[in-house]
XYZ file of C-alpha atoms in Angstrom:
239
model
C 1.869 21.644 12.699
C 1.012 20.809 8.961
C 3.118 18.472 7.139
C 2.491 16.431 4.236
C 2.764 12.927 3.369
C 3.501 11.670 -0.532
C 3.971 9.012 -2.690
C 4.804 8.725 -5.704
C 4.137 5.546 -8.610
C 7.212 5.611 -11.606
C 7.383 3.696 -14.671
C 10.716 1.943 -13.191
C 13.249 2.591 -10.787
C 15.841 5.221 -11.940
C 15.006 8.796 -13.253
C 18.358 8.768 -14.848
C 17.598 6.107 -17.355
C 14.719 7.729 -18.403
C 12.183 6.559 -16.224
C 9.349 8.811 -14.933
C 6.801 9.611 -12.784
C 3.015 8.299 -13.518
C 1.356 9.118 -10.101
C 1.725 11.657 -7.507
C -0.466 11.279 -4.608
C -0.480 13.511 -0.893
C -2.632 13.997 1.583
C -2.350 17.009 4.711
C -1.693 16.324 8.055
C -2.579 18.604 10.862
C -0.794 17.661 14.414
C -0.447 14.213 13.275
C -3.964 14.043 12.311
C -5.050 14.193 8.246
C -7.191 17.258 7.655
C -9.319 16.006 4.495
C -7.492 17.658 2.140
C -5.971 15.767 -0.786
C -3.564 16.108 -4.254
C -3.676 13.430 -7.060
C -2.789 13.422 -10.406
C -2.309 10.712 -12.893
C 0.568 12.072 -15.035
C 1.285 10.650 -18.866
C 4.766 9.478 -18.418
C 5.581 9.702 -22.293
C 7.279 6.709 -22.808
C 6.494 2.921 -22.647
C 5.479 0.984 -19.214
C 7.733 -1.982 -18.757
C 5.386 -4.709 -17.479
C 7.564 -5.416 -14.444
C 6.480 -1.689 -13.684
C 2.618 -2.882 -14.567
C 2.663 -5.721 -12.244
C 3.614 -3.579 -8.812
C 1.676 -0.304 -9.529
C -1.104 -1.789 -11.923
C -0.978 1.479 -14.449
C -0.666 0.201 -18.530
C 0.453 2.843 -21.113
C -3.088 2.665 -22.359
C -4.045 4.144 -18.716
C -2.261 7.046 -19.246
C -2.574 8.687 -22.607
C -4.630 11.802 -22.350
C -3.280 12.846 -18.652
C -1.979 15.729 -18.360
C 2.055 15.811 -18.572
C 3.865 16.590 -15.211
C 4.509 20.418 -16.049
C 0.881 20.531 -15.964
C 0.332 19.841 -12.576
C 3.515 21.010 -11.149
C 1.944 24.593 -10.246
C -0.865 22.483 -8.353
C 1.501 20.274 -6.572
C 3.786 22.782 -5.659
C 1.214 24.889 -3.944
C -0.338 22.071 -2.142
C 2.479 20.983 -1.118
C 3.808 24.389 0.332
C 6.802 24.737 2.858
C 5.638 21.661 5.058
C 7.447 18.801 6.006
C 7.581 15.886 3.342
C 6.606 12.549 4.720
C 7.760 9.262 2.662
C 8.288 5.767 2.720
C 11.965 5.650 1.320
C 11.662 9.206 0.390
C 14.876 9.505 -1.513
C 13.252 7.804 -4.294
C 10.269 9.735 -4.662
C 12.280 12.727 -3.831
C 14.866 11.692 -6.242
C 12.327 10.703 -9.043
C 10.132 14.852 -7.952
C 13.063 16.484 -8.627
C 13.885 14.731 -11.996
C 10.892 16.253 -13.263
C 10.956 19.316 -11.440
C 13.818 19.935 -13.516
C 12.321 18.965 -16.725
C 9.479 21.591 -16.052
C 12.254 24.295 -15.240
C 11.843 24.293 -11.128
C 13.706 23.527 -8.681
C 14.670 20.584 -6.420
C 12.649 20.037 -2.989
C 15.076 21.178 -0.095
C 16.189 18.006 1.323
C 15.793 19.417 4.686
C 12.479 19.252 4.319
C 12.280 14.546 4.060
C 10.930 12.765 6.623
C 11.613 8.917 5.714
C 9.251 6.860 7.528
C 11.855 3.745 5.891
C 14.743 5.261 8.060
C 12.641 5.800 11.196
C 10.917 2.530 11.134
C 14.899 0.930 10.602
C 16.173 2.692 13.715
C 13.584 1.449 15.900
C 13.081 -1.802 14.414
C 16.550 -2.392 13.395
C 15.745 -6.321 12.954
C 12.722 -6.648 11.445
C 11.067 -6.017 7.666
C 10.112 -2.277 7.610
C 8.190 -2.147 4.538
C 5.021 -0.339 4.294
C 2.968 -3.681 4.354
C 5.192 -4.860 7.155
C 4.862 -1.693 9.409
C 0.892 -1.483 8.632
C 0.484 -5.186 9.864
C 2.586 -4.582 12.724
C 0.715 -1.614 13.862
C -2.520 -3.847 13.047
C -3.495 -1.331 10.372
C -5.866 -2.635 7.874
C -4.633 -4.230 4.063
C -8.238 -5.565 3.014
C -8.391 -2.897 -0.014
C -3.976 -3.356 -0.479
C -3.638 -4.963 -4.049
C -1.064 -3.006 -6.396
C 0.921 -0.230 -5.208
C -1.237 2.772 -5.711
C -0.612 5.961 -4.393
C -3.096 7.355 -2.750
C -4.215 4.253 -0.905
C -0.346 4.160 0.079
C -0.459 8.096 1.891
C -4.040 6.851 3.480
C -2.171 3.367 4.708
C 1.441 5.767 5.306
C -0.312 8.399 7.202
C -1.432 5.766 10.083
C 1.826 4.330 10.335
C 3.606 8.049 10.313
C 1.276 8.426 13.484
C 2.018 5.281 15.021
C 5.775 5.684 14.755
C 5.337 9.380 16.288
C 4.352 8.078 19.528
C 0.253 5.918 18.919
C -2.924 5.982 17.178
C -5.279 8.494 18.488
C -8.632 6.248 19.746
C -11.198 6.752 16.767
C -9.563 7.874 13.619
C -10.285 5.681 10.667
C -8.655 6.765 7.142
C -11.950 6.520 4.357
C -12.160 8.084 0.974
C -14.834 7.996 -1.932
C -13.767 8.861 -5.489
C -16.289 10.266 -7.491
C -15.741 8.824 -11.186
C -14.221 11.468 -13.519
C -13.639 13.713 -10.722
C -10.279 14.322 -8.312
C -10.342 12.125 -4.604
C -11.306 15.287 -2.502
C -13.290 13.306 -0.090
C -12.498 13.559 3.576
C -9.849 11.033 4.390
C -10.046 11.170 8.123
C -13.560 10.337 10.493
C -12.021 11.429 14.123
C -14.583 10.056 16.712
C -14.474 9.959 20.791
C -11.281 11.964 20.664
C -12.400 14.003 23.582
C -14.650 11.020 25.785
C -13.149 10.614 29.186
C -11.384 7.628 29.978
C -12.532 5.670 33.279
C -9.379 4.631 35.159
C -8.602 1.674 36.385
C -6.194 1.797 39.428
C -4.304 -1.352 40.778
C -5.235 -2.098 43.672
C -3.368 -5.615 45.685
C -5.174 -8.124 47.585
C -4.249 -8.856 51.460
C -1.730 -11.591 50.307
C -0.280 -10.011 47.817
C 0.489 -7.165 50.452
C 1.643 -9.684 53.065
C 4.086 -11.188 50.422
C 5.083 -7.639 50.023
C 5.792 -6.662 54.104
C 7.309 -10.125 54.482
C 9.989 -9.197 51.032
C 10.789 -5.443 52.697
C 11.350 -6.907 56.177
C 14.154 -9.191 54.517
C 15.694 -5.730 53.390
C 18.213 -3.629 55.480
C 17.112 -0.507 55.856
C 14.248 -0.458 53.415
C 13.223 2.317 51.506
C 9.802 1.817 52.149
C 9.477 1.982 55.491
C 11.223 5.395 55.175
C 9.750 8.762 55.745
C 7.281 9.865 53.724
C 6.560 6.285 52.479
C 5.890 4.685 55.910
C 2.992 6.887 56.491
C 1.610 6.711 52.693
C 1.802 2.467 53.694
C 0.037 3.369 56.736
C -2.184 5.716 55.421
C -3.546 3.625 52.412
């Protein structure tokens, strides 16, 4: 199953007054797992950077002239990003803020049907607790060492482990890792997946004599126990 998980940095928060995107960022997962590949692009927003902005994401106006302008990359983005599930952390906004310049460049929206919100499946099970990225990646124990502003791409490589975590775990071995060459686009791989297939050694449970006794002296306090029932009685006897 390939899906996709995004993120986007903006120059504020609302594509109707104007503002726009500055970062698009997306990495490809395979069955839960990311497959190496990667998308980013800086974009050149056009306009002004409020510092507010500056402070989250860490991108000045000066950062940004000479990047290529959204329409630009939109052929790229599009093609990486296929027909595959969208995964986001409060993906109405960066679907919201996508689509703004999707129709500037002269495309059209991303089918809703296609959002996964990590926001709205972290609030359902965790109905009482903070579900922001941070928040789910240090309840999941995933590592912030290299969190400082909100960048993108760090965000999918941080996102993707919690996207797996809320799906049901962390596989044993994967680490998220990327090197970015200066001057060049982050296509290192992402994802070192290690001992996947190394056989686990069980441990069974096994009770001591008085924890047994404790156990024979509860059941015969029981009317007609279920335990000393056909075909339990003889699986007691037997083991």
């Amino acid at each position: 199953m390939r899906e996709i998980v995004l993120d986007t940095e903006t120059t504020g928060l609302d594509p109707l007054l104007g503002d726009r995107v500055i970062e698009v960022a997306a990495i490809e997962l395979e069955n839960l797992l990311p497959t190496g590949r990667v998308f980013h692009r800086l974009v050149d927003p056009e306009r002004d950077i409020p510092s507010e902005a500056t402070r989250v994401h860490g991108f000045t106006r000066d950062d940004l002239r000479g990047k290529p302008l959204f329409p630009a990359i939109v052929e790229e983005m599009m093609a990486f990003l296929g027909d595959a599930p969208i995964i986001a952390h409060n993906a109405p906004f960066d679907f919201g803020f996508l689509d703004a310049e999707l129709q500037r460049a002269g495309r059209p929206r991303l089918d809703r049907k296609r959002m996964v919100d990590t926001f709205a499946i972290a609030r359902e099970r965790y109905p009482a607790a903070p579900n922001s990225l941070d928040a789910l990646c240090r309840r999941f124990e995933i590592d912030l060492s290299e969190r400082g502003t909100h960048n993108a791409l760090l965000d999918v490589r941080l996102l993707a482990q919690v996207y797996l975590e809320l799906r049901g775990g962390r596989q044993p071995g994967l680490t998220l890792a990327a090197e970015t060459s200066a001057g060049q686009q982050d296509s290192a791989p992402i994802a070192a997946v290690a001992g996947l297939t190394r056989p686990r050694t069980p441990h069974p449970i096994l009770p001591d004599a008085a924890t047994l006794a404790v156990h024979a002296a509860f059941v015969a306090r029981l009317k007609d126990p279920v335990w000393l029932q056909p075909p339990f009685a003889e699986t007691a006897r037997d083991g």
